[in-house]
XYZ file of C-alpha atoms in Angstrom:
517
model
C 52.279 33.359 65.616
C 54.013 36.462 66.978
C 57.691 36.696 66.278
C 60.073 35.930 69.128
C 62.492 38.486 67.670
C 61.660 41.630 69.602
C 64.427 43.833 68.202
C 63.477 47.094 66.496
C 63.132 46.738 62.773
C 66.110 49.065 62.241
C 68.201 46.515 64.144
C 67.078 43.583 62.024
C 63.928 42.658 63.900
C 61.335 40.882 61.793
C 57.904 41.395 60.311
C 54.408 42.562 61.169
C 53.883 40.069 63.975
C 56.706 41.451 66.109
C 55.616 42.505 69.578
C 55.666 46.269 70.129
C 57.860 45.894 73.207
C 61.347 44.908 74.196
C 62.336 42.051 76.435
C 62.884 44.476 79.282
C 59.336 45.752 78.890
C 57.553 42.431 78.666
C 54.881 41.797 81.234
C 53.453 45.303 81.108
C 49.847 46.142 81.989
C 48.497 45.158 78.571
C 50.156 41.748 78.446
C 49.723 41.017 82.137
C 45.950 41.375 81.903
C 45.576 39.891 78.416
C 44.002 43.039 76.951
C 45.211 42.587 73.372
C 44.499 39.798 70.933
C 46.747 38.805 68.053
C 45.192 41.436 65.810
C 46.194 44.185 68.240
C 49.784 42.980 68.416
C 50.031 42.863 64.633
C 48.534 46.371 64.344
C 50.967 47.661 66.972
C 53.903 46.386 64.913
C 52.605 48.279 61.885
C 52.018 51.437 63.960
C 55.548 51.356 65.335
C 56.947 51.270 61.808
C 54.641 54.068 60.613
C 55.797 56.259 63.476
C 59.419 55.615 62.494
C 58.972 55.928 58.743
C 56.914 59.132 58.868
C 58.932 60.637 61.691
C 55.929 61.296 63.916
C 56.804 63.345 66.989
C 53.578 62.956 68.956
C 50.679 60.553 69.353
C 47.366 61.460 70.950
C 45.958 58.759 73.235
C 42.260 59.668 73.406
C 38.983 58.326 74.762
C 35.337 59.355 74.619
C 33.985 60.711 77.888
C 30.334 60.434 78.918
C 29.432 63.426 76.723
C 31.110 62.009 73.624
C 33.955 64.526 73.957
C 37.517 63.387 73.315
C 39.829 63.461 76.344
C 43.351 62.144 76.686
C 47.052 62.869 76.512
C 49.542 63.700 73.792
C 52.618 61.524 74.232
C 56.023 62.105 72.742
C 57.552 59.629 70.341
C 59.842 58.432 73.114
C 56.937 57.785 75.501
C 54.824 55.803 73.028
C 56.532 52.390 73.493
C 55.857 52.493 77.233
C 52.215 53.410 76.613
C 51.876 50.484 74.223
C 53.069 48.175 76.974
C 51.158 49.641 79.887
C 48.735 52.274 78.642
C 48.539 55.858 79.848
C 46.858 57.038 83.025
C 44.308 59.787 83.609
C 42.205 60.898 86.600
C 39.075 58.766 86.940
C 37.107 61.914 87.803
C 37.019 62.676 84.064
C 34.151 60.166 83.917
C 32.211 61.987 86.641
C 31.958 65.505 85.233
C 29.084 67.421 83.710
C 29.489 69.432 80.518
C 30.981 72.396 82.423
C 33.840 70.278 83.771
C 32.408 70.143 87.291
C 32.832 66.818 89.112
C 29.312 65.866 90.152
C 30.149 63.069 92.609
C 31.897 63.608 95.984
C 35.046 61.671 95.079
C 36.912 62.853 98.172
C 34.089 61.884 100.515
C 33.526 58.271 99.529
C 31.988 59.004 96.131
C 28.541 57.835 97.313
C 29.760 54.275 96.843
C 29.845 54.789 93.080
C 30.849 51.574 91.277
C 31.869 49.932 94.519
C 34.104 52.845 95.530
C 36.342 52.568 92.466
C 36.290 56.344 91.914
C 36.972 57.414 95.495
C 39.894 59.825 95.651
C 39.830 60.472 91.884
C 42.462 57.766 91.397
C 43.696 56.759 87.981
C 42.068 54.949 85.129
C 44.250 53.383 82.451
C 43.931 54.284 78.770
C 44.720 51.145 76.771
C 45.182 51.899 73.062
C 43.134 50.069 70.467
C 45.875 49.794 67.866
C 43.401 49.128 65.047
C 42.159 52.734 65.370
C 45.550 54.393 64.749
C 45.584 57.268 62.273
C 47.948 60.014 61.209
C 46.183 63.351 61.634
C 46.242 65.305 58.350
C 45.784 68.670 60.058
C 48.363 68.299 62.860
C 52.023 68.140 61.888
C 53.751 64.800 62.567
C 50.971 63.703 64.935
C 49.218 60.355 65.290
C 45.968 59.488 67.044
C 44.832 56.325 68.805
C 41.461 55.675 70.413
C 41.656 53.999 73.804
C 39.541 51.759 75.986
C 39.406 52.440 79.718
C 40.415 50.056 82.500
C 40.746 50.185 86.245
C 44.263 49.615 87.645
C 43.377 45.980 88.439
C 42.828 45.291 84.732
C 39.024 45.181 84.802
C 37.069 47.308 82.295
C 36.328 50.787 83.626
C 32.804 50.965 84.982
C 31.658 53.862 82.791
C 33.649 53.461 79.574
C 30.967 54.209 76.970
C 32.913 52.424 74.226
C 32.951 49.303 76.378
C 29.244 49.640 77.147
C 28.414 49.595 73.435
C 30.704 46.634 72.852
C 28.893 44.688 75.588
C 25.471 45.411 74.059
C 26.659 44.410 70.601
C 27.964 41.139 72.059
C 24.536 40.509 73.622
C 22.919 41.203 70.247
C 25.359 38.805 68.584
C 24.271 36.109 71.035
C 20.770 36.401 69.552
C 22.181 35.820 66.068
C 22.430 39.367 64.676
C 24.966 42.099 63.920
C 24.035 45.779 63.730
C 24.938 47.986 60.776
C 24.821 51.753 61.300
C 24.864 54.693 58.907
C 25.600 58.200 60.187
C 24.172 61.572 59.095
C 25.469 64.496 61.170
C 24.245 68.056 60.751
C 26.337 70.930 62.075
C 26.933 74.666 61.769
C 30.100 76.463 60.694
C 30.423 80.136 61.634
C 32.923 82.937 61.314
C 34.114 84.396 64.640
C 33.208 88.061 65.034
C 36.235 90.343 65.164
C 37.028 91.338 68.731
C 37.421 94.960 69.825
C 40.983 95.943 70.613
C 41.988 94.631 74.030
C 39.142 92.117 74.270
C 39.990 88.673 75.631
C 40.536 85.955 73.033
C 39.077 83.227 75.254
C 36.053 83.345 77.541
C 37.597 82.098 80.780
C 35.270 80.188 83.083
C 35.420 77.612 85.842
C 33.791 74.242 86.546
C 30.081 74.867 86.958
C 30.288 78.271 85.274
C 31.667 78.201 81.725
C 32.980 81.436 80.280
C 31.096 83.430 77.653
C 30.546 81.739 74.327
C 32.502 83.027 71.331
C 30.709 85.597 69.213
C 30.080 84.246 65.731
C 28.224 85.129 62.556
C 26.814 82.919 59.787
C 28.555 82.342 56.484
C 25.375 81.777 54.468
C 21.825 83.082 54.564
C 20.032 79.752 54.762
C 16.562 78.734 53.528
C 17.961 77.188 50.320
C 18.336 73.474 50.895
C 20.955 71.740 48.695
C 21.517 74.944 46.727
C 24.561 74.233 44.559
C 25.748 77.855 44.380
C 25.253 78.190 48.110
C 27.538 75.222 48.657
C 29.995 76.600 46.118
C 30.303 79.759 48.210
C 31.481 77.525 51.056
C 33.865 75.577 48.833
C 36.927 76.490 50.905
C 35.367 74.873 53.967
C 34.009 71.910 52.003
C 37.437 71.262 50.493
C 39.175 71.511 53.878
C 36.737 69.073 55.433
C 36.856 66.679 52.490
C 40.638 66.481 52.589
C 40.739 66.142 56.353
C 38.020 63.512 56.699
C 39.142 61.369 53.778
C 42.729 61.764 54.961
C 41.628 59.962 58.114
C 40.194 57.131 55.994
C 36.712 57.938 57.233
C 34.004 56.606 54.876
C 32.757 60.044 53.820
C 29.817 59.870 51.393
C 28.767 63.497 51.079
C 29.035 67.052 52.348
C 25.760 68.888 51.828
C 24.280 72.345 52.305
C 21.431 72.129 54.785
C 18.443 74.408 55.308
C 19.740 76.721 58.022
C 22.222 79.594 57.876
C 25.771 78.193 57.873
C 24.384 74.666 58.247
C 26.048 71.639 56.644
C 25.609 67.889 56.819
C 28.127 65.088 56.473
C 27.137 61.496 55.799
C 29.245 58.381 56.318
C 28.902 54.985 54.675
C 27.115 52.350 56.723
C 29.356 49.876 58.540
C 29.464 47.771 61.683
C 28.030 49.615 64.680
C 31.210 49.717 66.784
C 33.263 51.107 63.943
C 30.524 53.564 62.956
C 30.570 54.960 66.495
C 34.335 55.470 66.289
C 33.862 57.167 62.905
C 31.267 59.599 64.264
C 33.453 60.470 67.241
C 36.506 61.241 65.129
C 34.508 63.009 62.394
C 33.123 65.515 64.895
C 36.546 66.184 66.393
C 38.058 66.526 62.930
C 35.436 69.037 61.762
C 35.896 71.230 64.819
C 39.691 71.121 64.784
C 40.047 71.671 61.039
C 37.637 74.613 61.103
C 39.332 76.228 64.095
C 42.762 75.978 62.471
C 41.438 77.882 59.460
C 39.627 80.647 61.306
C 36.126 79.148 61.509
C 34.008 77.909 64.398
C 32.150 74.606 63.924
C 29.577 73.364 66.408
C 27.442 70.247 66.722
C 25.127 71.993 69.179
C 21.562 71.231 68.110
C 20.141 74.754 68.148
C 22.676 77.585 68.440
C 21.226 81.026 69.120
C 22.380 82.188 65.680
C 20.881 79.168 63.899
C 17.685 80.927 62.850
C 14.890 78.452 62.256
C 16.991 75.342 61.543
C 18.222 72.941 64.199
C 20.810 70.215 63.664
C 20.054 66.544 64.110
C 21.814 63.196 63.993
C 19.877 60.743 61.841
C 20.967 57.237 62.791
C 20.324 54.544 60.174
C 20.296 51.012 61.520
C 19.665 47.501 60.254
C 20.383 43.945 61.374
C 22.115 41.173 59.495
C 21.956 37.474 60.333
C 25.242 36.120 61.653
C 24.382 32.701 60.211
C 23.234 33.520 56.676
C 24.558 37.062 56.240
C 21.141 38.136 54.996
C 19.533 41.490 55.793
C 17.160 40.754 58.663
C 14.787 43.694 58.160
C 13.919 42.870 54.563
C 10.408 41.479 54.156
C 10.044 38.234 52.272
C 9.296 37.499 49.576
C 10.539 40.676 47.924
C 9.326 42.035 44.586
C 10.872 40.835 41.359
C 12.844 43.387 39.307
C 10.502 45.903 37.750
C 7.618 45.166 40.138
C 6.278 47.626 42.672
C 6.236 46.670 46.321
C 2.824 45.619 47.667
C 3.734 43.632 50.744
C 4.857 44.412 54.286
C 7.376 47.199 54.849
C 9.520 45.148 57.242
C 10.152 41.554 58.228
C 8.759 40.389 61.584
C 12.211 40.919 63.131
C 12.266 44.438 61.739
C 8.806 45.202 63.076
C 9.688 43.932 66.549
C 12.931 45.940 66.588
C 11.067 49.053 65.406
C 8.418 48.553 68.091
C 11.174 48.434 70.707
C 12.540 51.778 69.506
C 9.077 53.294 69.855
C 8.283 51.635 73.189
C 11.420 52.986 74.862
C 11.829 56.255 72.955
C 11.063 58.635 75.863
C 13.658 56.996 78.116
C 16.168 56.613 75.273
C 16.183 60.368 74.644
C 18.602 60.748 77.572
C 21.067 58.896 75.320
C 19.975 60.255 71.925
C 19.472 63.866 73.081
C 21.630 64.382 76.184
C 21.846 68.202 76.281
C 19.445 70.847 77.538
C 19.617 72.530 74.162
C 18.733 69.418 72.153
C 15.091 69.454 73.288
C 14.577 72.848 71.663
C 14.875 71.006 68.360
C 11.667 68.988 68.917
C 9.273 71.257 67.034
C 6.246 70.446 64.855
C 6.455 70.829 61.077
C 10.227 71.218 61.239
C 11.688 68.035 59.707
C 12.545 67.150 63.300
C 10.230 64.838 65.235
C 8.244 65.732 68.310
C 6.061 62.573 68.447
C 6.829 58.892 68.995
C 5.614 57.589 65.642
C 6.993 55.799 62.609
C 6.353 56.287 58.934
C 7.166 54.946 55.489
C 9.771 57.309 54.032
C 8.267 60.110 56.151
C 10.845 62.694 57.295
C 8.556 64.086 59.977
C 8.299 60.769 61.827
C 10.639 59.857 64.662
C 11.534 56.596 62.914
C 11.511 56.523 59.146
C 11.474 53.185 57.336
C 13.738 53.505 54.328
C 14.423 51.242 51.381
C 11.575 48.798 51.920
C 9.894 49.837 48.690
C 11.669 48.835 45.517
C 13.430 45.636 46.474
C 15.214 45.237 49.759
C 17.737 47.092 51.824
C 15.186 47.985 54.488
C 16.552 50.048 57.342
C 15.304 52.242 60.163
C 16.293 55.892 60.438
C 15.893 57.312 63.933
C 15.615 61.071 63.473
C 15.298 62.015 67.146
C 19.000 62.245 68.014
C 21.106 65.371 68.322
C 24.586 65.594 66.761
C 26.239 66.229 70.143
C 25.214 62.808 71.511
C 27.830 60.326 72.702
C 27.873 57.928 69.717
C 28.441 54.835 71.861
C 25.566 55.579 74.233
C 23.254 56.652 71.385
C 23.803 53.397 69.494
C 23.715 51.307 72.678
C 20.294 52.766 73.528
C 19.012 51.612 70.151
C 20.333 48.088 70.706
C 18.761 47.898 74.166
C 15.406 49.158 72.866
C 15.362 47.026 69.729
C 16.396 43.848 71.544
C 13.582 44.276 74.048
C 11.126 44.691 71.183
C 12.439 41.490 69.598
C 12.399 39.545 72.863
C 8.813 40.549 73.649
C 7.685 40.405 70.005
C 6.235 43.907 70.227
C 4.186 45.336 67.361
C 4.693 48.934 66.186
C 1.178 49.362 64.819
C 0.462 51.047 61.491
C 2.669 53.774 60.024
C 1.633 57.370 60.480
C 0.610 59.737 57.726
C 0.456 62.671 60.167
C 3.727 62.654 62.145
C 2.826 65.800 64.108
C -0.626 64.623 65.174
C -1.091 66.124 68.662
C -2.941 62.967 69.759
C 0.201 60.850 69.319
C 2.539 60.250 72.244
C 5.039 63.092 72.460
C 8.779 62.979 72.940
C 9.997 64.500 76.222
C 9.863 68.277 76.209
C 13.014 68.718 78.279
C 16.015 66.858 79.594
C 14.280 66.661 82.984
C 11.270 64.898 81.478
C 13.568 62.480 79.656
C 15.406 61.671 82.901
C 12.092 60.938 84.601
C 11.189 58.630 81.712
C 14.506 56.814 82.055
C 13.979 56.330 85.779
C 10.549 54.849 85.017
C 11.767 52.442 82.312
C 13.628 49.468 83.834
C 14.903 47.995 80.557
C 18.001 50.224 80.451
C 19.034 49.481 84.030
C 18.551 45.777 83.354
C 20.666 45.887 80.193
C 23.340 48.448 81.091
C 23.346 48.061 84.866
C 21.755 50.135 87.602
C 25.105 51.796 88.339
C 25.383 53.028 84.750
C 21.896 54.536 84.683
C 22.384 56.108 88.115
C 25.762 57.536 87.032
C 24.372 59.137 83.897
C 21.156 60.472 85.426
C 23.066 61.997 88.355
C 25.370 63.867 85.980
C 22.521 65.029 83.784
C 20.293 66.100 86.686
C 23.142 68.215 88.049
C 23.557 69.759 84.605
C 19.845 70.532 84.354
C 19.795 72.021 87.861
C 22.526 74.490 86.851
C 20.456 75.407 83.805
C 17.378 76.117 85.930
C 19.387 78.236 88.375
C 20.803 80.450 85.616
C 19.117 83.816 85.020
C 18.775 83.922 81.241
C 18.686 86.837 78.839
C 15.031 85.898 78.144
C 14.105 86.512 81.780
C 16.049 89.761 81.804
C 14.257 91.045 78.710
C 10.849 89.798 79.841
C 10.703 91.097 83.411
C 13.355 93.689 84.270
C 11.482 96.659 82.860
C 7.975 95.258 83.435
C 7.672 94.431 87.124
């Protein structure tokens, strides 16, 4: 039971169940619409005391936009209690922008009836903090951070809150008797900014629809030496900064590794429940970029930067199901081998095979979610440790889906290697749930594993964002699961983004034609 004593602790108020609000503030947006459960109220009491005891001055109230980029407000210590009662507001148009910051929908002309007109006029959405996500930021002085869910002013979930969309799909999966466990591997590049000539602008100023020039950067390592210990040692300053920052956030960091490309690293996180893993990936990316910037480096999760050489960055998403009834791993084939015996049976259980078949069946359409940028499709190259075909394999790193752990006694999981590290983690994982559930419902079969993952006869992944959008339009399973409005919203934003890309005169065109024709 929550305590009825609502006084501040410094005034003799009582323990962890105390409401984070005063009598005068009762009945705020959160309580009025029943948006917190008991766990949230308890967490809020703890957060209030942490803020007091550590003397925090600011708290960031943040949410993931459609691109998986953190947006939000930094509130002062004095403003936090009010935000705990009633959330913080932000323009709803933040959910309608492409990656350049341009609002794609005509919000001041009816908004094309988007979500029943809820976004007309760019009115507010409400950021309601999830108190269980609170952290103290190690790299920002006296600053806390809370991840928020989005609501409309009438208390209903915001139509295009990607965190809410994943939660809904995980609830649907739970109704079938399973929970999803996710492990995260994120590759990224860390560069050194090139010194600017005297008088040069520090920031490339742009505008919505026309971003400013990208920062000039140079690599810190030569590349081509995967997992080279001395190569990683040369980057020890960065590795140490990231280790302290990520573990200081209580993120389940497993490793920081030197990857194949120049200035390319990889971080891996322990597997955990899908919703929490998505939060982890979101914060890990923000942490890496902010920590690096504060120490004079430039980190990017762009799949294939121009200075990346031959190595692109991917996001390998490990996934497995567990029975809600028995707690057993649902992908493990049965019976398994006894200790000391080699595996000679099936690679996956029937449930695992059906789920895998769903990932393959819907892979072209799902790439809008797994690879949402124009640049990400330039990673799909043959013989590159990145997939370009819709195939699966047993411990095969060239296949789109790699079955891991099935040989040697359990722990079977699927590793989807098609994603890019810039993907919105909630939409990426949700696309896997939608695809896998359809495979389970229809009892699809994935066929035999490949031994030639780059076989040109195999079905290819989309070659561009435009092809992926066409595949999504042609695959009804996502509209059925997520809602037609959601698919229309995302494809409209991404088509506008791709149209800007096509209209841009690139340096390739300039070099190819200016002096020739």
